[in-house]
Short mmCIF file of C-alpha atoms in Angstrom, two decimals:
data_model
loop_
_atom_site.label_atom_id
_atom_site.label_comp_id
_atom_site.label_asym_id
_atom_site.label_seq_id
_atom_site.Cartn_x
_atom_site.Cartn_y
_atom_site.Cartn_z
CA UNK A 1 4.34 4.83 1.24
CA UNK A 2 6.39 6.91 3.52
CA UNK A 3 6.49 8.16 6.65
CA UNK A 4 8.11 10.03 9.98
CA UNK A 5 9.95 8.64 12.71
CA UNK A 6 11.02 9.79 15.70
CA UNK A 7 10.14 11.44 18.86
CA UNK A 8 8.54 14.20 17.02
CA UNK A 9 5.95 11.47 15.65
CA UNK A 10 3.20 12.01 18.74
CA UNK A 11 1.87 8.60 20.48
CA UNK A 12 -2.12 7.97 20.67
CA UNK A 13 -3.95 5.87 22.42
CA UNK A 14 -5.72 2.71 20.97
CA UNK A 15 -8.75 0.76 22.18
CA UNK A 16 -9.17 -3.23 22.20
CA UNK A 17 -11.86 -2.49 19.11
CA UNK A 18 -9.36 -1.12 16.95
CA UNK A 19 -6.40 -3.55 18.04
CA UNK A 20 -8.55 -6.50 16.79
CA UNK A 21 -9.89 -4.38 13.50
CA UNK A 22 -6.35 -4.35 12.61
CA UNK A 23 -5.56 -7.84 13.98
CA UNK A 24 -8.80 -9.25 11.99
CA UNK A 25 -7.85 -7.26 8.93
CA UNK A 26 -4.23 -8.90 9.22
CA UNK A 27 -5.29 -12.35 9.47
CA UNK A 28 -7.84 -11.51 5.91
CA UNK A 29 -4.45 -10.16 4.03
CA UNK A 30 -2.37 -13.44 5.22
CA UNK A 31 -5.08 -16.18 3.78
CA UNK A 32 -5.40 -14.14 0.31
CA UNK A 33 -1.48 -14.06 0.25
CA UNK A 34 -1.10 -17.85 0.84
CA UNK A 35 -3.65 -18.25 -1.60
CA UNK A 36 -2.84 -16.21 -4.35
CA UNK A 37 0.99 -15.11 -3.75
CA UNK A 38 3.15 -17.45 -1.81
CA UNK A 39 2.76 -20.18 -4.10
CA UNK A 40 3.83 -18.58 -6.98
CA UNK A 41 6.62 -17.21 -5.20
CA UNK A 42 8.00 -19.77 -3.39
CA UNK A 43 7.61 -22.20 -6.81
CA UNK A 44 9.53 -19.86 -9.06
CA UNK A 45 12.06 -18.86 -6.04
CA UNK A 46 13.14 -22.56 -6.31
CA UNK A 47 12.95 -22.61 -10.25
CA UNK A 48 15.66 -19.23 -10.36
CA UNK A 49 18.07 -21.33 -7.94
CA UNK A 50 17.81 -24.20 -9.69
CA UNK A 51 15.69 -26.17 -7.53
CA UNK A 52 13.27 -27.91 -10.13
CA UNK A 53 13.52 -31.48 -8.44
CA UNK A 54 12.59 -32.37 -4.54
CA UNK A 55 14.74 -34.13 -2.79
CA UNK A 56 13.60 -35.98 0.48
CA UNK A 57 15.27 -37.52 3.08
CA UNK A 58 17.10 -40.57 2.54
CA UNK A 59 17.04 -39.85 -1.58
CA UNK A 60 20.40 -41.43 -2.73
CA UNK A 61 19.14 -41.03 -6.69
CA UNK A 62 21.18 -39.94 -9.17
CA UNK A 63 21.43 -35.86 -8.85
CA UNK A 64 19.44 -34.36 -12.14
CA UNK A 65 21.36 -32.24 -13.98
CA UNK A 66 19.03 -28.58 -14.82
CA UNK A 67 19.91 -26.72 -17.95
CA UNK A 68 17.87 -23.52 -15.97
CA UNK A 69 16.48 -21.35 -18.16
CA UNK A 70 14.99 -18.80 -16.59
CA UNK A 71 17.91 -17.77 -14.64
CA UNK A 72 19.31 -17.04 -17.56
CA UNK A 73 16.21 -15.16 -18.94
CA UNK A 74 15.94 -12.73 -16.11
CA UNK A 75 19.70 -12.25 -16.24
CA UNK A 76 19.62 -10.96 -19.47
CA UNK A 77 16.79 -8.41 -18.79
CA UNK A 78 18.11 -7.21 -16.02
CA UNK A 79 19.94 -5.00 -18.14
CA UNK A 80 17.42 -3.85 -20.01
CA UNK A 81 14.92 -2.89 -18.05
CA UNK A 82 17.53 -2.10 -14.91
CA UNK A 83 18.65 1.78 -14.96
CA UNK A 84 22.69 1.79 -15.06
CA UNK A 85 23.99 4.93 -13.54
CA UNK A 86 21.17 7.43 -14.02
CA UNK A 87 21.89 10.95 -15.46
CA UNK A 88 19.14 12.86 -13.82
CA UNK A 89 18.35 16.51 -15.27
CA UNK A 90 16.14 19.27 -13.78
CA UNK A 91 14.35 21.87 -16.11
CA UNK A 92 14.54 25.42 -14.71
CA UNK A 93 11.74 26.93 -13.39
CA UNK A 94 10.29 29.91 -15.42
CA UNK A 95 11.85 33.42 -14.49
CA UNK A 96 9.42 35.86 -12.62
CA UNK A 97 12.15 38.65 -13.13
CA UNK A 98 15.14 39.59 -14.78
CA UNK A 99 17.91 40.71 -12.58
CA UNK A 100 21.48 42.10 -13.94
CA UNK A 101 24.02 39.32 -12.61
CA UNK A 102 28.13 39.14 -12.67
CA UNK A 103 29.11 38.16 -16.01
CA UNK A 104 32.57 37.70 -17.96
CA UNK A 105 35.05 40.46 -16.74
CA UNK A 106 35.91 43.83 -18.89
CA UNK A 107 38.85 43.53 -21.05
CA UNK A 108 39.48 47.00 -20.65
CA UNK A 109 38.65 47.16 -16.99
CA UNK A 110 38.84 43.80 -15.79
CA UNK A 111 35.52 44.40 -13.97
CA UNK A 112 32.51 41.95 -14.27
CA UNK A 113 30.05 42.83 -16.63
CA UNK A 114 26.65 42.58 -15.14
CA UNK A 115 24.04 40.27 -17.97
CA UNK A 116 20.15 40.16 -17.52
CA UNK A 117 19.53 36.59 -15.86
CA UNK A 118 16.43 34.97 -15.30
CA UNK A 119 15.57 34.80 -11.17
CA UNK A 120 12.64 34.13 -9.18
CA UNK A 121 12.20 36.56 -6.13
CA UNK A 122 12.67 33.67 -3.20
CA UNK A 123 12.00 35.26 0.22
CA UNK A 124 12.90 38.90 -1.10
CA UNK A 125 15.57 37.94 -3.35
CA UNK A 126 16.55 36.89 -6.70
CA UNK A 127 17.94 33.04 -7.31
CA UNK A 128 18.88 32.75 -10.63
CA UNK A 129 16.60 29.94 -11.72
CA UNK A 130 18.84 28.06 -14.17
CA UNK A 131 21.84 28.38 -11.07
CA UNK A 132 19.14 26.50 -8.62
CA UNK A 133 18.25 23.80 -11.31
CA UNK A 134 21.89 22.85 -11.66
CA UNK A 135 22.38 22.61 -7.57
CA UNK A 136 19.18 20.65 -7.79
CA UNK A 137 20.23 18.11 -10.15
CA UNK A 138 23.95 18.30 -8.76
CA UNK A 139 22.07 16.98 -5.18
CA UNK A 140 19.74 14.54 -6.53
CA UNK A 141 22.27 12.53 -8.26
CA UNK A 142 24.79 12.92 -5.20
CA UNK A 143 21.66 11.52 -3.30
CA UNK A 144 21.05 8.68 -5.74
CA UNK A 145 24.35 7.40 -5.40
CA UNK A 146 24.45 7.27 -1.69
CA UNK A 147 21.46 5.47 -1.04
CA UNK A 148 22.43 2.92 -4.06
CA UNK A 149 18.71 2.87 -5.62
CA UNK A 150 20.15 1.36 -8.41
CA UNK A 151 20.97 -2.07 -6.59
CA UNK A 152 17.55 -1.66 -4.81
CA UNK A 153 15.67 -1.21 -8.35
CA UNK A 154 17.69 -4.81 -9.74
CA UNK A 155 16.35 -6.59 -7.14
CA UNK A 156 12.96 -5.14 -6.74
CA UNK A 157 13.00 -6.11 -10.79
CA UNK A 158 14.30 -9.84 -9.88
CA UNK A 159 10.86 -10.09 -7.41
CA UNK A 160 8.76 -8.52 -10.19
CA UNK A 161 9.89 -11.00 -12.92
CA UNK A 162 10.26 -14.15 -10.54
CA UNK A 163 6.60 -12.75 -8.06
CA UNK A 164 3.80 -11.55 -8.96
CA UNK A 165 5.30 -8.03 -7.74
CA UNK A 166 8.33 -6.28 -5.95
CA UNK A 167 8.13 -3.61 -3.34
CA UNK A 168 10.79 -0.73 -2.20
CA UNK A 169 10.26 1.24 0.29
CA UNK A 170 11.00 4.53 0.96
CA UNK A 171 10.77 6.69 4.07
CA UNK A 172 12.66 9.36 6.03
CA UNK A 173 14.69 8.93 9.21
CA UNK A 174 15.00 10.76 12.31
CA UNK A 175 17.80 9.85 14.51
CA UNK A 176 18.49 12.00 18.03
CA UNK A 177 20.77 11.64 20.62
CA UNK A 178 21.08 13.21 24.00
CA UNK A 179 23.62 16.17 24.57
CA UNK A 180 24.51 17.04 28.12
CA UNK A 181 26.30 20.14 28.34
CA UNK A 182 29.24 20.03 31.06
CA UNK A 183 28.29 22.25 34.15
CA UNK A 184 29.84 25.84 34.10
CA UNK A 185 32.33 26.65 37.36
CA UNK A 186 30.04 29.46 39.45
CA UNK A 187 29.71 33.12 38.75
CA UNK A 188 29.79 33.73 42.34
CA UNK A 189 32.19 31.55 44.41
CA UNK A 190 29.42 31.46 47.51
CA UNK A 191 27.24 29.57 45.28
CA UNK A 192 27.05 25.84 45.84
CA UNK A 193 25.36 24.87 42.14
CA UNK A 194 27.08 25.77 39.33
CA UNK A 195 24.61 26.92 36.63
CA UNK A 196 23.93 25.42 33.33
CA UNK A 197 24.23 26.83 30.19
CA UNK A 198 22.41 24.14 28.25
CA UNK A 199 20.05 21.71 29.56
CA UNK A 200 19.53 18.12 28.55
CA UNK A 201 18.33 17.93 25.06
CA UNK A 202 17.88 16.43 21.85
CA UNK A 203 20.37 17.59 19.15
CA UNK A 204 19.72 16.19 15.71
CA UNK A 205 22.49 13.54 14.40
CA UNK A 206 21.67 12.56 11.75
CA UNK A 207 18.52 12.52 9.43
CA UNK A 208 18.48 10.69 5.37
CA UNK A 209 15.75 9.27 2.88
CA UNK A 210 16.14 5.75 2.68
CA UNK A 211 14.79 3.47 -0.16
CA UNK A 212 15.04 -0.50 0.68
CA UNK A 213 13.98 -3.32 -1.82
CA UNK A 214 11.71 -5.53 0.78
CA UNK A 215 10.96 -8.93 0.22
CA UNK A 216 7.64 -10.11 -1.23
CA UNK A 217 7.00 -13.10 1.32
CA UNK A 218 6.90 -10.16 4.31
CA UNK A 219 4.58 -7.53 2.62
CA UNK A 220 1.02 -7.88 3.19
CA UNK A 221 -1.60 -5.20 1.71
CA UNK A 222 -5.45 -4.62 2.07
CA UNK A 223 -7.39 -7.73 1.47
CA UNK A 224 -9.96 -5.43 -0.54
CA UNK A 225 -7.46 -3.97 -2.69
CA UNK A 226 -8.23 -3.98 -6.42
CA UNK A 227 -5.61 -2.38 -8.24
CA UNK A 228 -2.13 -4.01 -8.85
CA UNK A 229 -0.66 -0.28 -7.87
CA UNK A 230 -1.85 -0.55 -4.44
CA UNK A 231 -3.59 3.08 -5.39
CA UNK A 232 -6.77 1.48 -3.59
CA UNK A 233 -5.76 -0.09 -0.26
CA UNK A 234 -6.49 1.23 2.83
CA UNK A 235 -3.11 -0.04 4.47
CA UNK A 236 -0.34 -1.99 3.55
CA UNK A 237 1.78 -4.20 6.05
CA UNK A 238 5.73 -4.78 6.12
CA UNK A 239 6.79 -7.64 8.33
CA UNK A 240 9.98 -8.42 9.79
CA UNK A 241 11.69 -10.80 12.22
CA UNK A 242 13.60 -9.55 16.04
CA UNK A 243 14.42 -10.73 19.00
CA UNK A 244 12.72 -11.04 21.72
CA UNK A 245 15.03 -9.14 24.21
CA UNK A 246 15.66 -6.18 21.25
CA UNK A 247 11.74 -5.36 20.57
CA UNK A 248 11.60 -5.27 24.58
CA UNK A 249 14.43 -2.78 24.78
CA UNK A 250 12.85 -0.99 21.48
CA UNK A 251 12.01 2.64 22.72
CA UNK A 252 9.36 3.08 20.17
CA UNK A 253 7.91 0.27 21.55
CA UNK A 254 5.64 -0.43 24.64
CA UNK A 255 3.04 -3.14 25.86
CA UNK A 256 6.29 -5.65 25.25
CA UNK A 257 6.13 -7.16 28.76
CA UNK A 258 4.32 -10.49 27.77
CA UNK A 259 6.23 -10.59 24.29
CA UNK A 260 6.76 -13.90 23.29
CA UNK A 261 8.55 -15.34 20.37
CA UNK A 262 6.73 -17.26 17.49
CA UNK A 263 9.14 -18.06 15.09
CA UNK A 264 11.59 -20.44 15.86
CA UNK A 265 15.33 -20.12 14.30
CA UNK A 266 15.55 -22.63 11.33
CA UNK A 267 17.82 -25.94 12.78
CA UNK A 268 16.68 -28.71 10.12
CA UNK A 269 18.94 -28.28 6.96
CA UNK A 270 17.44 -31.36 5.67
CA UNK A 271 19.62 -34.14 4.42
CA UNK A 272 23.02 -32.96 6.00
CA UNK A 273 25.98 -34.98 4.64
CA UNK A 274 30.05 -34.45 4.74
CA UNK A 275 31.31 -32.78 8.45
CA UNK A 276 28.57 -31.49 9.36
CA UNK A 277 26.64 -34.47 10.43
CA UNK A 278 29.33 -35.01 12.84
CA UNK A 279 28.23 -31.46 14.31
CA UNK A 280 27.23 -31.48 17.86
CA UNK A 281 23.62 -30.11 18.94
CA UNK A 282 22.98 -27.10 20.00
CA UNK A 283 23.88 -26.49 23.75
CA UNK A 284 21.21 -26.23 26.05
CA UNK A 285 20.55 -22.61 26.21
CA UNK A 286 17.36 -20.64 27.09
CA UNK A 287 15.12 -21.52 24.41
CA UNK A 288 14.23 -17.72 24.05
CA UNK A 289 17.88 -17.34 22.18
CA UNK A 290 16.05 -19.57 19.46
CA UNK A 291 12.94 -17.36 19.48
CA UNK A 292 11.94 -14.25 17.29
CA UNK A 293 9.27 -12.21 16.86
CA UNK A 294 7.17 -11.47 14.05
CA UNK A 295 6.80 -7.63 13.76
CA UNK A 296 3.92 -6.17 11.34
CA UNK A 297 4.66 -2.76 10.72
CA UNK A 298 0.82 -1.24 9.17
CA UNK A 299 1.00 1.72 7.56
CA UNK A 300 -3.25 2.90 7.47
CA UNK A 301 -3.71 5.08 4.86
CA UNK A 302 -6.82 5.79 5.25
CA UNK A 303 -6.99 7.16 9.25
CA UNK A 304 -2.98 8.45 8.95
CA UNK A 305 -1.85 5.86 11.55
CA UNK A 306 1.51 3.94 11.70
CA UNK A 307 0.21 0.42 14.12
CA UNK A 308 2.83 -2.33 14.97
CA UNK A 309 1.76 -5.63 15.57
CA UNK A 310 3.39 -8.54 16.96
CA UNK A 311 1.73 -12.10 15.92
CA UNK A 312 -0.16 -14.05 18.80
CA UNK A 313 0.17 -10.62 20.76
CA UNK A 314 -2.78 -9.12 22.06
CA UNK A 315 -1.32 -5.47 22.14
CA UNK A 316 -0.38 -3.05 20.10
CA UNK A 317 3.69 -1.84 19.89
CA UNK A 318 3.44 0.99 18.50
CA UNK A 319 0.24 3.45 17.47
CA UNK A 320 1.50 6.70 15.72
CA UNK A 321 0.14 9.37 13.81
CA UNK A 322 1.21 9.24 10.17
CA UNK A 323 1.39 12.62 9.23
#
């Protein structure tokens, strides 16, 4: 699924009713994915590291030696089933006219010759359509190598082989920043303001599709969905981790002022041997620093609404129209 961000994506307003619809249809997608998903997942997570034998606290058996198979196995798909360096190739468009176009130069005259080319009248004038097919493909592929989809597609393959599925999503950004146009000396020197030539305003900076491989255990979809394609889900969820202090300062988001963290920052390494049990604890701090916040960005197919959620928050972040 993709979407728009930015300032140019208008706010709305959203009632207690539909906070909780969301909120109750979150909690629904979370007990069908610790049912049916994180199992799996988290099982044959340990299984590709190598992890086939739990170790508790205080175990001083002999370590068990793992001949690990299915590392191996995916390993060797992965280049199979993995695109390496993509040739992509776009088909020109048929011709609407034929328009006489520079060709090879005269011998005799040294003047182009003009040849009958295939166009398509675009806003009152020819393109040649086999000339816009090669600047199309030329782009494309200059676009798939700077956003690295082929590293995203491995890994997304890696979930799908080791989860029961792999997600990557893809979106478009909108960044803006403010420009402030230095004041102009006066016109007139009797005038005491200076006026401007520019106001305050936002200037685009910078604006990309992105495509991210996102990790299983933080997706959530529809609890009524059906279809392994998601083709029949009314929303699907994409959770991450932040602190406290950034999601406050957030500009997209508001209602932050009784934010709390839920998640604390993972301390217990289990059996720690070697240097680092001689490691002192942590200072004392403000136990916020050890805090994050769970973030559930739901994207609602069916109304057109981007919601962000925060767990054991009674608010909504962010409420957006999808367009």
């Amino acid at each position: 699924m993709r979407g728009l961000r930015g300032p140019m994506a208008s706010r709305l307003r959203l009632s207690d009713k539909v906070v909780s619809r969301y909120q109750d249809s979150l909690v629904l997608a979370h007990r069908r994915f610790d049912a049916e998903a994180r199992p799996n997942i988290e099982k044959m997570a340990r299984y590709f590291k190598g992890d086939h034998w739990p170790v508790g606290k205080g175990d001083v058996s002999i370590p068990k030696v793992v001949v690990n198979l299915i590392y191996a196995d995916i390993k060797v798909m992965l280049p199979v089933l993995a695109l390496r360096n993509p040739r992509i190739f776009v088909k020109p468009t048929k011709a609407t006219v034929m328009v006489p176009m520079p060709g090879k130069p005269d011998p005799t005259t040294g003047q182009p010759v003009p040849v009958p080319t295939p166009a398509q009248i675009v806003n009152g004038k020819p393109v040649p359509v086999i000339a816009a097919a090669e600047a199309k493909a030329a782009l494309i592929n200059w676009r798939w190598r700077q956003l690295r989809l082929t590293a995203q597609v491995r890994r997304c393959l890696v979930d799908s082989l080791l989860s029961p599925f792999g997600i990557m999503k893809v979106g478009f950004t909108l960044e803006t920043e403010k420009v402030d146009v230095p004041k102009q000396p006066p016109a007139d020197p009797q005038d005491t303001e200076p006026p401007d030539l520019l106001v305050i305003d936002e200037a685009i900076k910078a604006q990309s599709p992105y495509a991210v491989r996102w990790s299983p255990l933080d997706f959530r979809v529809d609890p009524e969905a059906r279809y392994p394609d998601l083709s029949d889900a009314a929303w699907i969820a994409f959770g991450s981790l932040a602190r406290v202090e950034d999601t406050k300062k957030n500009p997209r988001y508001r209602n932050t002022r009784d934010l709390k963290g839920t998640v604390e920052v993972k301390q217990d390494y289990g059996l720690v041997q070697g240097p680092a049990s001689d490691y002192h604890k942590f200072r004392e701090t403000d136990p916020e620093d050890l805090q994050r916040v769970r973030l559930w960005e739901i994207w609602d197919k069916r109304d057109g609404r981007l919601v962000t959620l925060a767990d054991d928050h009674d608010k909504a972040l962010e409420y957006r129209e999808w367009p």
